[in-house]
Amino acid sequence: MYEGAVQDLIDELGRLPGIGPKSAQRLAFHILEADAEDMKRLAAAIVGVKERVKFCQICGNVSEQDTCAICRDPRRDPSVICVVEESKDVLAVERTRAYRGRYHVLGGAINPIAGIGPDQLRIRELLTRLNDEQVTEIILATNPNLEGEATSTYLARMLKSIGVKVTRLASGLPVGGDLEYADEVTLGRAFEGRRSAIG
Amino acid sequence: MYEGAVQDLIDELGRLPGIGPKSAQRLAFHILEADAEDMKRLAAAIVGVKERVKFCQICGNVSEQDTCAICRDPRRDPSVICVVEESKDVLAVERTRAYRGRYHVLGGAINPIAGIGPDQLRIRELLTRLNDEQVTEIILATNPNLEGEATSTYLARMLKSIGVKVTRLASGLPVGGDLEYADEVTLGRAFEGRRSAIG
């Protein structure tokens, strides 16, 4: 519909996840009218991330070096590994400031419909780490949805034979939420996981 | 929170309109995992649009040449000018296939709060065209909101003295809409603009 370069940009933007045709058009016109230096910086950031960022050889987290900042940090407890689906989940756990161990990024979750089985995830690498490192606990922190639960169940069964302690994040009511608005599965989990209130 | 290049990209994406911190993060990780060639093409499209696209010297529409495809087209009626706010509005009118005249893109609408007055719009250029071209009708097709209406009212007053025919797009019920769900201003306009139903 537009002339060459504008339509090219709308097409490329429209291929990004969550960017529909209207958003792509709006973004393209913003880029067209924005400061040229700013847009060169955006383009450079896109190319730069592809050139400079790789994945940590140990845990699979994003990193600009062969091993990520967390795996390199000697203050992190090497005896605990928190298993997450994606690099962004590492950040979410880090924000809590409650965890001082290391991570293992699976690179997704088991999803038969999307053709993702255990072999597509970094599970072999996890087993290698359990052989090489002195690990005493594995915390399964996959997403609390169908794929994440399936992945954790698979891992828990597999790790059982190895004899390492395997734990899972608690399910329950979100802090600050209303009981009234909790869905029944979450509320059910909160009952199952109830703890003694006195001491 | 992330290492250099990833955070750079999240920051740059987050500066785009309508992209919040969560979307910027999601897009950055998509870019990180996407095909390198695809992402080079995206970066090239961003730089390309800044380098190749300029604005038509006559109407202000986006164009890769000094004048846009519509102004260059001898089949377009030069006696009618449709005044719109933005280049994307040209496309919206073109999609109707109901208009065969030319356009004039103002580059926005009068918005005192945002500091946009008549001098920031391409109004001087419109007056020059009225002097140079044989124009018999100006169709004001600004957005049917506060800023668009203010702009059309301003233009209508200014053009009155020049003696050219000035029309405005009809306001009324959207085709395919429900009367029940029309807001009162739109319904009011539909009453004001009612036409004879018999021939």
Coordinates of C-alpha atoms in Angstrom, one line a residue:
Chain A
M1 CA 0.0 0.0 0.0
Y2 CA 2.9 2.4 0.8
E3 CA 5.9 3.0 -1.3
G4 CA 8.9 0.7 -1.0
A5 CA 10.9 1.6 2.2
V6 CA 7.8 2.4 4.4
Q7 CA 6.0 -0.8 3.4
D8 CA 9.2 -2.8 4.0
L9 CA 9.5 -1.4 7.5
I10 CA 5.8 -2.1 8.2
D11 CA 6.2 -5.7 7.0
E12 CA 9.3 -6.3 9.1
L13 CA 7.8 -4.8 12.2
G14 CA 4.6 -6.8 11.7
R15 CA 6.6 -10.0 11.9
L16 CA 7.5 -9.3 15.5
P17 CA 5.4 -11.1 18.1
G18 CA 2.4 -9.1 19.5
I19 CA 2.8 -6.3 16.8
G20 CA -0.4 -6.3 14.6
P21 CA -0.8 -4.4 11.3
K22 CA -2.1 -1.2 13.0
S23 CA 0.8 -1.2 15.5
A24 CA 3.3 -1.9 12.8
Q25 CA 2.0 1.1 10.8
R26 CA 2.0 3.4 13.9
L27 CA 5.6 2.3 14.8
A28 CA 6.8 2.8 11.2
F29 CA 5.4 6.3 11.1
H30 CA 6.9 7.1 14.5
I31 CA 10.3 5.8 13.2
L32 CA 9.9 7.9 10.0
E33 CA 9.4 11.1 12.0
A34 CA 11.8 10.3 14.9
D35 CA 15.3 11.6 15.3
A36 CA 17.6 9.9 12.8
E37 CA 20.4 9.3 15.4
D38 CA 17.9 7.7 17.8
M39 CA 16.7 5.3 15.1
K40 CA 20.3 4.4 14.1
R41 CA 20.9 3.6 17.8
L42 CA 17.8 1.3 17.7
A43 CA 19.0 -0.5 14.6
A44 CA 22.5 -0.8 16.1
A45 CA 21.0 -2.3 19.3
I46 CA 19.1 -4.9 17.3
V47 CA 22.2 -5.9 15.3
G48 CA 24.4 -5.6 18.4
V49 CA 22.3 -8.0 20.5
K50 CA 22.6 -10.6 17.8
E51 CA 26.4 -10.1 17.6
R52 CA 27.4 -9.7 21.2
V53 CA 25.0 -11.8 23.2
K54 CA 25.4 -15.6 23.5
F55 CA 24.2 -18.1 26.0
C56 CA 26.1 -19.1 29.2
Q57 CA 27.9 -22.4 28.6
I58 CA 27.0 -23.5 32.1
C59 CA 23.4 -22.4 32.8
G60 CA 22.1 -21.3 29.4
N61 CA 21.3 -17.7 30.6
V62 CA 22.0 -14.8 28.2
S63 CA 25.5 -13.5 28.6
E64 CA 28.1 -11.5 26.7
Q65 CA 30.8 -13.8 27.9
D66 CA 31.2 -17.6 27.7
T67 CA 29.7 -17.8 31.2
C68 CA 27.1 -15.5 32.7
A69 CA 27.6 -13.0 35.6
I70 CA 25.8 -15.3 38.0
C71 CA 27.8 -18.4 37.2
R72 CA 31.0 -16.4 37.5
D73 CA 30.0 -14.9 40.8
P74 CA 31.9 -16.8 43.6
R75 CA 29.4 -15.5 46.2
R76 CA 26.6 -17.5 44.7
D77 CA 25.9 -20.8 46.4
P78 CA 26.9 -23.6 43.9
S79 CA 25.1 -26.3 45.8
V80 CA 21.6 -25.1 44.8
I81 CA 20.3 -24.9 41.2
C82 CA 17.0 -23.1 40.4
V83 CA 15.6 -24.5 37.1
V84 CA 13.6 -22.0 35.0
E85 CA 12.2 -22.0 31.5
E86 CA 13.6 -18.7 30.1
S87 CA 16.3 -16.1 30.8
K88 CA 13.6 -13.6 31.7
D89 CA 12.6 -15.9 34.6
V90 CA 16.1 -15.6 36.0
L91 CA 15.5 -11.9 36.2
A92 CA 12.2 -12.4 37.9
V93 CA 13.7 -14.6 40.6
E94 CA 16.7 -12.2 41.0
R95 CA 14.3 -9.3 41.7
T96 CA 13.0 -11.1 44.8
R97 CA 16.6 -10.9 46.3
A98 CA 15.6 -14.1 48.2
Y99 CA 17.7 -16.6 46.2
R100 CA 21.5 -16.9 46.4
G101 CA 22.1 -20.1 44.4
R102 CA 22.6 -20.6 40.7
Y103 CA 20.3 -21.2 37.8
H104 CA 19.6 -23.6 34.9
V105 CA 17.7 -22.2 31.9
L106 CA 15.8 -24.9 30.0
G107 CA 15.0 -22.8 27.0
G108 CA 11.3 -23.5 27.1
A109 CA 8.8 -26.1 28.5
I110 CA 7.5 -29.4 27.3
N111 CA 4.7 -28.7 24.9
P112 CA 3.8 -31.6 22.6
I113 CA 1.4 -29.5 20.5
A114 CA 4.3 -27.1 19.6
G115 CA 6.6 -30.1 19.1
I116 CA 8.8 -29.4 22.1
G117 CA 9.8 -32.5 24.0
P118 CA 12.5 -33.1 26.7
D119 CA 15.1 -33.4 23.9
Q120 CA 14.5 -29.8 22.8
L121 CA 15.2 -28.5 26.3
R122 CA 18.6 -28.2 28.1
I123 CA 18.0 -31.2 30.3
R124 CA 21.1 -33.2 29.2
E125 CA 23.2 -30.1 30.3
L126 CA 21.5 -30.2 33.7
L127 CA 22.4 -33.8 34.2
T128 CA 26.0 -33.1 33.3
R129 CA 26.0 -30.3 35.9
L130 CA 24.7 -32.7 38.5
N131 CA 27.6 -35.0 37.7
D132 CA 30.2 -32.3 37.8
E133 CA 29.1 -29.9 40.5
Q134 CA 28.4 -30.6 44.2
V135 CA 24.6 -30.0 44.0
T136 CA 22.4 -30.7 47.0
E137 CA 19.1 -29.2 45.9
I138 CA 17.3 -28.5 42.7
I139 CA 14.4 -26.0 42.8
L140 CA 11.9 -26.4 40.0
A141 CA 10.7 -22.9 39.1
T142 CA 8.9 -23.5 35.8
N143 CA 5.7 -21.5 35.1
P144 CA 2.6 -22.6 37.0
N145 CA 0.7 -23.5 33.8
L146 CA 0.1 -26.7 31.9
E147 CA 3.5 -26.8 30.1
G148 CA 5.5 -25.7 33.1
E149 CA 3.8 -28.3 35.4
A150 CA 4.4 -31.1 32.9
T151 CA 8.1 -30.1 32.6
S152 CA 8.5 -30.0 36.4
T153 CA 6.8 -33.4 36.8
Y154 CA 9.0 -34.9 34.1
L155 CA 12.2 -33.4 35.8
A156 CA 11.1 -34.5 39.3
R157 CA 10.6 -38.1 38.1
M158 CA 13.9 -38.1 36.3
L159 CA 15.8 -36.6 39.2
K160 CA 14.3 -38.9 41.8
S161 CA 16.7 -41.8 40.9
I162 CA 19.7 -39.5 41.2
G163 CA 19.0 -38.9 44.9
V164 CA 19.3 -35.1 44.9
K165 CA 16.7 -33.1 46.9
V166 CA 14.1 -31.7 44.5
T167 CA 11.7 -29.0 45.5
R168 CA 9.1 -27.0 43.7
L169 CA 7.9 -23.4 44.2
A170 CA 4.8 -23.1 46.4
S171 CA 1.4 -22.5 44.6
G172 CA -1.1 -20.4 46.5
L173 CA -2.8 -17.0 46.8
P174 CA -0.8 -14.1 45.3
V175 CA 0.2 -11.6 48.0
G176 CA -2.0 -8.6 48.0
G177 CA -4.7 -10.5 46.2
D178 CA -8.4 -11.0 47.2
L179 CA -9.5 -14.5 48.2
E180 CA -12.8 -13.7 46.5
Y181 CA -11.1 -13.2 43.1
A182 CA -8.8 -16.2 43.3
D183 CA -9.5 -18.8 40.7
E184 CA -10.6 -22.2 42.1
V185 CA -7.4 -24.0 41.1
T186 CA -5.2 -21.4 42.9
L187 CA -7.4 -21.5 45.9
G188 CA -7.4 -25.3 45.9
R189 CA -3.6 -25.2 45.9
A190 CA -3.5 -22.7 48.7
F191 CA -5.6 -25.2 50.8
E192 CA -3.4 -28.2 49.9
G193 CA -0.3 -26.2 50.8
R194 CA -1.6 -24.7 54.0
R195 CA 0.9 -24.4 56.9
S196 CA 0.7 -24.2 60.7
A197 CA -0.2 -20.7 61.7
I198 CA 1.2 -21.0 65.3
G199 CA 5.0 -20.9 65.2
Chain B
M1 CA 19.2 -5.5 35.1
Y2 CA 20.6 -7.4 32.1
E3 CA 24.1 -7.3 30.7
G4 CA 25.0 -4.5 28.3
A5 CA 23.6 -5.4 24.8
V6 CA 20.3 -6.9 26.0
Q7 CA 19.6 -4.0 28.3
D8 CA 20.5 -1.5 25.5
L9 CA 18.0 -3.2 23.2
I10 CA 15.3 -3.2 25.9
D11 CA 15.9 0.5 26.5
E12 CA 15.8 1.4 22.9
L13 CA 12.6 -0.6 22.2
G14 CA 11.0 0.8 25.4
R15 CA 11.3 4.3 23.9
L16 CA 9.0 3.4 21.0
P17 CA 5.4 4.6 21.5
G18 CA 3.0 2.0 22.9
I19 CA 5.9 -0.4 23.9
G20 CA 6.0 -0.7 27.7
P21 CA 8.8 -2.3 29.8
K22 CA 7.2 -5.8 29.6
S23 CA 6.7 -5.6 25.8
A24 CA 10.2 -4.3 25.3
Q25 CA 11.6 -7.2 27.2
R26 CA 9.5 -9.7 25.3
L27 CA 10.5 -8.2 22.0
A28 CA 14.2 -8.1 23.0
F29 CA 14.2 -11.8 23.8
H30 CA 12.4 -12.6 20.6
I31 CA 15.0 -10.6 18.7
L32 CA 17.8 -12.4 20.6
E33 CA 16.4 -15.8 19.6
A34 CA 15.2 -15.0 16.1
D35 CA 17.1 -15.7 12.9
A36 CA 20.1 -13.3 12.5
E37 CA 19.3 -12.5 8.9
D38 CA 15.7 -11.6 9.7
M39 CA 16.9 -9.2 12.4
K40 CA 19.5 -7.7 10.1
R41 CA 16.7 -7.0 7.6
L42 CA 14.6 -5.3 10.4
A43 CA 17.6 -3.1 11.3
A44 CA 18.2 -2.3 7.7
A45 CA 14.5 -1.4 7.2
I46 CA 14.7 1.0 10.1
V47 CA 17.8 2.7 8.8
G48 CA 16.5 2.5 5.2
V49 CA 13.2 4.3 5.9
K50 CA 15.2 7.2 7.4
E51 CA 17.5 7.4 4.4
R52 CA 15.2 6.8 1.6
V53 CA 11.8 8.3 2.6
K54 CA 11.2 12.0 2.4
F55 CA 8.0 14.1 2.3
C56 CA 6.3 15.1 -1.0
Q57 CA 7.2 18.8 -1.8
I58 CA 3.6 19.4 -2.9
C59 CA 1.3 17.6 -0.5
G60 CA 3.6 16.5 2.4
N61 CA 2.7 12.8 2.1
V62 CA 5.5 10.3 2.5
S63 CA 7.4 9.6 -0.7
E64 CA 10.7 8.2 -2.0
Q65 CA 10.8 10.9 -4.6
D66 CA 10.5 14.7 -4.5
T67 CA 6.8 14.4 -5.2
C68 CA 4.6 11.5 -4.1
A69 CA 2.9 8.9 -6.4
I70 CA -0.5 10.6 -6.0
C71 CA 0.7 14.1 -6.9
R72 CA 2.6 12.6 -9.9
D73 CA -0.4 10.7 -11.2
P74 CA -2.0 12.7 -14.1
R75 CA -5.3 10.8 -13.6
R76 CA -5.9 12.4 -10.2
D77 CA -8.2 15.4 -10.3
P78 CA -6.1 18.4 -9.4
S79 CA -9.1 20.6 -8.7
V80 CA -10.0 18.9 -5.4
I81 CA -7.7 18.8 -2.4
C82 CA -8.5 16.5 0.6
V83 CA -6.8 17.9 3.8
V84 CA -5.8 15.2 6.3
E85 CA -3.7 15.2 9.5
E86 CA -1.2 12.5 8.7
S87 CA 0.2 10.3 5.9
K88 CA -1.6 7.3 7.3
D89 CA -4.9 9.1 6.8
V90 CA -4.2 9.4 3.1
L91 CA -4.0 5.6 3.0
A92 CA -7.3 5.3 4.9
V93 CA -9.1 7.5 2.3
E94 CA -7.4 5.7 -0.6
R95 CA -8.8 2.4 0.7
T96 CA -12.3 3.7 0.2
R97 CA -11.5 4.0 -3.6
A98 CA -14.1 6.7 -3.5
Y99 CA -11.8 9.7 -4.0
R100 CA -9.9 10.7 -7.1
G101 CA -8.6 14.1 -6.1
R102 CA -5.3 15.0 -4.4
Y103 CA -4.3 15.4 -0.8
H104 CA -2.7 17.9 1.6
V105 CA -1.0 16.4 4.7
L106 CA -1.0 18.9 7.6
G107 CA 1.5 17.0 9.7
G108 CA -0.8 17.0 12.8
A109 CA -3.7 18.9 14.3
I110 CA -4.0 22.1 16.4
N111 CA -3.4 21.1 20.0
P112 CA -2.6 24.0 22.3
I113 CA -1.7 21.6 25.2
A114 CA 1.0 19.9 23.1
G115 CA 2.1 23.3 21.8
I116 CA 0.9 22.7 18.3
G117 CA -0.6 25.8 16.7
P118 CA -1.4 26.6 13.1
D119 CA 2.2 27.7 12.5
Q120 CA 3.4 24.1 13.2
L121 CA 1.1 22.7 10.5
R122 CA 1.6 22.8 6.8
I123 CA -1.1 25.5 6.3
R124 CA 1.2 28.0 4.5
E125 CA 2.0 25.3 2.0
L126 CA -1.8 24.8 1.5
L127 CA -2.3 28.5 0.8
T128 CA 0.5 28.5 -1.8
R129 CA -1.2 25.6 -3.6
L130 CA -4.5 27.5 -3.7
N131 CA -2.6 30.3 -5.4
D132 CA -0.7 28.1 -7.9
E133 CA -3.2 25.3 -8.7
Q134 CA -6.7 25.5 -10.1
V135 CA -8.5 24.3 -7.0
T136 CA -12.3 24.4 -6.8
E137 CA -13.0 22.3 -3.6
I138 CA -11.2 21.6 -0.4
I139 CA -12.4 18.6 1.6
L140 CA -11.5 18.9 5.3
A141 CA -10.9 15.3 6.5
T142 CA -9.3 15.8 9.9
N143 CA -10.0 13.3 12.7
P144 CA -13.5 13.6 14.3
N145 CA -12.0 14.5 17.7
L146 CA -11.3 17.7 19.6
E147 CA -8.0 18.6 17.9
G148 CA -9.3 17.6 14.4
E149 CA -12.5 19.6 14.8
A150 CA -10.5 22.6 16.0
T151 CA -8.2 22.4 13.0
S152 CA -11.0 22.1 10.5
T153 CA -12.9 25.0 12.1
Y154 CA -9.7 27.1 11.9
L155 CA -9.1 26.2 8.2
A156 CA -12.8 26.7 7.3
R157 CA -12.7 30.2 8.7
M158 CA -9.4 31.0 7.0
L159 CA -10.5 29.6 3.6
K160 CA -13.9 31.4 3.7
S161 CA -12.3 34.7 2.5
I162 CA -10.5 33.0 -0.4
G163 CA -13.8 32.0 -2.0
V164 CA -13.0 28.3 -2.6
K165 CA -15.7 25.7 -1.8
V166 CA -14.9 24.1 1.6
T167 CA -16.6 20.8 2.7
R168 CA -16.2 18.5 5.7
L169 CA -16.7 14.8 6.0
A170 CA -20.1 13.7 7.3
S171 CA -20.3 12.7 10.9
G172 CA -22.9 10.0 11.8
L173 CA -23.5 6.4 12.6
P174 CA -20.7 4.0 11.6
V175 CA -21.9 1.6 8.9
G176 CA -22.6 -1.9 10.4
G177 CA -22.8 -0.4 13.9
D178 CA -25.7 -0.6 16.4
L179 CA -27.8 2.5 17.1
E180 CA -28.0 1.2 20.7
Y181 CA -24.2 1.4 21.2
A182 CA -23.6 4.7 19.4
D183 CA -22.4 7.4 21.8
E184 CA -24.7 10.4 22.2
V185 CA -22.4 12.9 20.3
T186 CA -22.3 10.6 17.3
L187 CA -26.0 9.9 17.4
G188 CA -26.7 13.7 17.8
R189 CA -24.5 14.3 14.7
A190 CA -26.4 11.6 12.8
F191 CA -29.7 13.5 13.6
E192 CA -28.2 16.9 12.5
G193 CA -26.9 15.4 9.3
R194 CA -30.1 13.5 8.4
R195 CA -31.0 13.4 4.7
S196 CA -34.2 12.8 2.8
A197 CA -34.9 9.1 2.5
I198 CA -37.1 9.4 -0.6
G199 CA -35.0 10.0 -3.7

